Amino acid sequence: MDNFDKSFWDALEKLVRCSEVVIDRPKGTVHPCFPGLVYPTDYGYLRGTVSMDGEGIDVWAGSGGKRPGAMICTVDLLKRDAEIKILLGCTEEETALIEKFHNQTPFMKGILLCR
């Protein structure tokens, strides 16, 4: 990992540390607009932050704490937007499930960026 990569992940860690993680869609919850989509881990946002949609930065919370280990960049053709979602404390299995979640319809696609 070069200094730019380390600086990025350090800054992301600081943002997470200084923010409250709010889970508004617990693991196993059905997506409110798409009944076939079930959240594979807890999903929420960082209170007091702002993402491209004007809401808090989205987070996936895994079983291993709050350390950012990856992020997924998504393109949503229905909403016509793109966003990032931070993966916090996700195991390899949880990370794979989240990546699959974001690529299971023709309307949303995501690419995973690992630490």
C-alpha positions as CSV (number, residue, x, y, z in Angstrom):
1,M,0.0,0.0,0.0
2,D,1.5,3.3,-1.0
3,N,1.2,6.6,1.0
4,F,-1.8,7.8,-1.0
5,D,-3.7,4.6,-0.3
6,K,-2.8,4.7,3.4
7,S,-3.8,8.3,3.7
8,F,-7.2,7.6,2.1
9,W,-8.0,4.7,4.4
10,D,-6.7,6.6,7.5
11,A,-9.0,9.5,6.6
12,L,-11.9,7.2,6.1
13,E,-11.2,5.6,9.4
14,K,-11.2,9.0,11.1
15,L,-14.5,9.9,9.5
16,V,-16.1,6.7,10.7
17,R,-14.6,7.1,14.2
18,C,-16.0,10.6,14.5
19,S,-19.5,9.6,13.2
20,E,-22.4,7.6,14.7
21,V,-23.3,4.5,12.7
22,V,-27.0,4.3,12.4
23,I,-28.5,1.0,11.3
24,D,-31.9,1.5,9.7
25,R,-32.1,-1.7,7.8
26,P,-31.0,-4.7,9.9
27,K,-29.7,-7.9,8.4
28,G,-32.5,-9.9,6.9
29,T,-34.7,-6.9,6.2
30,V,-36.5,-6.8,2.8
31,H,-35.7,-3.8,0.7
32,P,-38.6,-1.3,0.9
33,C,-39.0,-0.9,-2.9
34,F,-37.7,-4.2,-4.2
35,P,-39.3,-7.2,-2.3
36,G,-36.8,-9.7,-3.8
37,L,-33.8,-8.0,-2.3
38,V,-32.9,-8.9,1.3
39,Y,-30.1,-7.1,3.2
40,P,-27.3,-9.7,3.9
41,T,-25.8,-7.6,6.7
42,D,-26.9,-4.6,8.7
43,Y,-27.2,-1.5,6.5
44,G,-27.3,2.2,7.5
45,Y,-25.4,5.4,7.3
46,L,-23.0,7.7,9.1
47,R,-25.0,10.4,11.0
48,G,-23.8,13.9,10.2
49,T,-22.2,13.1,6.9
50,V,-23.4,13.8,3.4
51,S,-23.3,11.6,0.3
52,M,-24.2,12.3,-3.3
53,D,-27.9,11.8,-2.6
54,G,-27.9,14.4,0.1
55,E,-28.3,11.8,2.8
56,G,-25.7,10.3,5.2
57,I,-22.9,8.2,3.7
58,D,-24.1,4.6,3.4
59,V,-22.5,1.8,5.4
60,W,-22.7,-2.0,5.5
61,A,-21.9,-3.2,9.1
62,G,-20.4,-6.6,9.3
63,S,-19.7,-8.8,12.3
64,G,-16.2,-7.6,13.0
65,G,-16.4,-4.1,14.3
66,K,-16.3,-0.6,12.8
67,R,-13.0,-0.7,10.8
68,P,-13.4,0.2,7.1
69,G,-12.1,-2.7,5.1
70,A,-13.6,-2.0,1.7
71,M,-16.1,0.2,-0.1
72,I,-18.4,-0.5,-3.0
73,C,-19.1,2.1,-5.7
74,T,-22.5,1.7,-7.2
75,V,-24.4,2.9,-10.2
76,D,-28.2,2.9,-10.0
77,L,-29.8,3.2,-13.4
78,L,-33.3,3.7,-11.9
79,K,-32.3,6.5,-9.6
80,R,-29.7,7.7,-12.2
81,D,-27.1,8.2,-9.6
82,A,-23.8,6.8,-8.3
83,E,-22.7,6.4,-4.7
84,I,-20.1,4.9,-2.4
85,K,-21.0,2.5,0.5
86,I,-18.4,1.8,3.2
87,L,-18.0,-1.8,4.5
88,L,-17.3,-1.8,8.2
89,G,-15.8,-4.9,9.8
90,C,-17.1,-7.2,7.1
91,T,-15.7,-10.7,6.8
92,E,-14.7,-12.1,3.4
93,E,-18.0,-13.9,3.2
94,E,-20.0,-10.8,4.2
95,T,-18.1,-8.7,1.6
96,A,-19.0,-11.3,-1.1
97,L,-22.7,-11.2,-0.1
98,I,-22.7,-7.4,-0.3
99,E,-21.0,-7.3,-3.7
100,K,-23.6,-9.9,-4.9
101,F,-26.4,-7.8,-3.4
102,H,-25.3,-4.8,-5.5
103,N,-25.0,-6.8,-8.7
104,Q,-28.1,-9.0,-8.7
105,T,-30.4,-6.7,-10.8
106,P,-29.8,-5.2,-14.3
107,F,-30.6,-1.8,-12.7
108,M,-27.8,-1.6,-10.1
109,K,-24.1,-2.5,-10.5
110,G,-21.3,-2.1,-8.0
111,I,-17.5,-2.5,-8.0
112,L,-15.7,-3.5,-4.8
113,L,-12.6,-1.6,-3.7
114,C,-10.7,-3.4,-0.9
115,R,-8.2,-2.0,1.6
